C-alpha positions as a LaTeX table, in Angstrom:
\begin{tabular}{lrrr}
\hline
Residue & $x$ (\AA) & $y$ (\AA) & $z$ (\AA) \\
\hline
Unk1 & $-8.14$ & 41.09 & $-9.10$ \\
Unk2 & $-5.88$ & 43.94 & $-8.16$ \\
Unk3 & $-5.51$ & 46.88 & $-10.53$ \\
Unk4 & $-1.93$ & 47.51 & $-9.45$ \\
Unk5 & 1.07 & 45.31 & $-8.82$ \\
Unk6 & 4.46 & 46.08 & $-7.38$ \\
Unk7 & 7.71 & 45.86 & $-9.26$ \\
Unk8 & 10.82 & 46.43 & $-7.12$ \\
Unk9 & 8.96 & 48.66 & $-4.71$ \\
Unk10 & 7.10 & 50.90 & $-7.17$ \\
Unk11 & 3.50 & 50.47 & $-8.25$ \\
Unk12 & 2.81 & 49.31 & $-11.78$ \\
Unk13 & $-0.60$ & 49.33 & $-13.40$ \\
Unk14 & $-1.65$ & 45.91 & $-14.72$ \\
Unk15 & $-2.46$ & 45.51 & $-18.35$ \\
Unk16 & $-4.36$ & 42.50 & $-19.64$ \\
Unk17 & $-4.09$ & 40.94 & $-23.06$ \\
Unk18 & $-7.11$ & 40.95 & $-25.29$ \\
Unk19 & $-8.11$ & 37.97 & $-27.37$ \\
Unk20 & $-8.07$ & 38.66 & $-31.09$ \\
Unk21 & $-11.66$ & 39.21 & $-32.22$ \\
Unk22 & $-13.23$ & 36.42 & $-34.22$ \\
Unk23 & $-14.05$ & 38.88 & $-36.98$ \\
Unk24 & $-10.36$ & 39.45 & $-37.76$ \\
Unk25 & $-9.64$ & 35.74 & $-37.62$ \\
Unk26 & $-12.43$ & 35.15 & $-40.12$ \\
Unk27 & $-11.10$ & 37.87 & $-42.40$ \\
Unk28 & $-7.66$ & 36.27 & $-42.37$ \\
Unk29 & $-9.17$ & 32.91 & $-43.33$ \\
Unk30 & $-11.20$ & 34.51 & $-46.12$ \\
Unk31 & $-8.10$ & 36.26 & $-47.46$ \\
Unk32 & $-6.17$ & 32.98 & $-47.50$ \\
Unk33 & $-9.05$ & 31.32 & $-49.32$ \\
Unk34 & $-9.18$ & 34.11 & $-51.90$ \\
Unk35 & $-5.45$ & 33.80 & $-52.57$ \\
Unk36 & $-5.94$ & 30.22 & $-53.76$ \\
Unk37 & $-7.79$ & 31.56 & $-56.79$ \\
Unk38 & $-11.43$ & 31.47 & $-57.77$ \\
Unk39 & $-13.07$ & 28.28 & $-58.99$ \\
Unk40 & $-14.99$ & 28.39 & $-62.22$ \\
Unk41 & $-18.27$ & 26.56 & $-62.71$ \\
Unk42 & $-16.59$ & 24.38 & $-65.33$ \\
Unk43 & $-13.91$ & 23.27 & $-62.85$ \\
Unk44 & $-16.55$ & 22.38 & $-60.27$ \\
Unk45 & $-18.57$ & 20.35 & $-62.76$ \\
Unk46 & $-15.43$ & 18.63 & $-64.12$ \\
Unk47 & $-14.44$ & 17.63 & $-60.59$ \\
Unk48 & $-17.96$ & 16.30 & $-59.99$ \\
Unk49 & $-17.72$ & 14.18 & $-63.16$ \\
Unk50 & $-14.36$ & 12.78 & $-62.03$ \\
Unk51 & $-15.64$ & 11.79 & $-58.61$ \\
Unk52 & $-18.90$ & 10.24 & $-59.86$ \\
Unk53 & $-17.35$ & 8.23 & $-62.74$ \\
Unk54 & $-19.32$ & 10.15 & $-65.37$ \\
Unk55 & $-22.84$ & 9.34 & $-64.12$ \\
Unk56 & $-24.99$ & 12.37 & $-64.99$ \\
Unk57 & $-27.51$ & 11.77 & $-62.21$ \\
Unk58 & $-24.79$ & 11.56 & $-59.59$ \\
Unk59 & $-23.14$ & 14.71 & $-60.94$ \\
Unk60 & $-26.42$ & 16.63 & $-60.65$ \\
Unk61 & $-26.96$ & 15.35 & $-57.12$ \\
Unk62 & $-23.42$ & 16.26 & $-56.10$ \\
Unk63 & $-23.32$ & 19.74 & $-57.62$ \\
Unk64 & $-26.76$ & 20.76 & $-56.32$ \\
Unk65 & $-26.25$ & 19.30 & $-52.83$ \\
Unk66 & $-26.51$ & 21.47 & $-49.69$ \\
Unk67 & $-22.91$ & 20.57 & $-48.78$ \\
Unk68 & $-21.65$ & 21.98 & $-52.10$ \\
Unk69 & $-23.76$ & 25.11 & $-51.58$ \\
Unk70 & $-22.16$ & 25.64 & $-48.17$ \\
Unk71 & $-18.65$ & 24.96 & $-49.46$ \\
Unk72 & $-18.93$ & 27.35 & $-52.41$ \\
Unk73 & $-21.05$ & 29.98 & $-50.74$ \\
Unk74 & $-23.32$ & 29.91 & $-53.80$ \\
Unk75 & $-26.25$ & 27.78 & $-54.88$ \\
Unk76 & $-25.93$ & 26.00 & $-58.21$ \\
Unk77 & $-29.17$ & 25.15 & $-60.03$ \\
Unk78 & $-29.00$ & 22.78 & $-63.02$ \\
Unk79 & $-31.84$ & 21.35 & $-65.06$ \\
Unk80 & $-31.58$ & 18.01 & $-66.77$ \\
\hline
\end{tabular}
């Protein structure tokens, strides 16, 4: 690829566009997530009870699942 191009007879140095680094994109996503407000443990457990129709075993399985750990970024350990 040529380093110079011509514009109406004079030479112009080419300048490429850089792709935005993934790190900045990730930071923007994290900032948007933080603006939604933090979840409390009580809210997470209440939502688990609502989705599992009040079954304690299902709530424990849902809250301690690997998918929930990934979604929250924290591991929740409960003992029954």
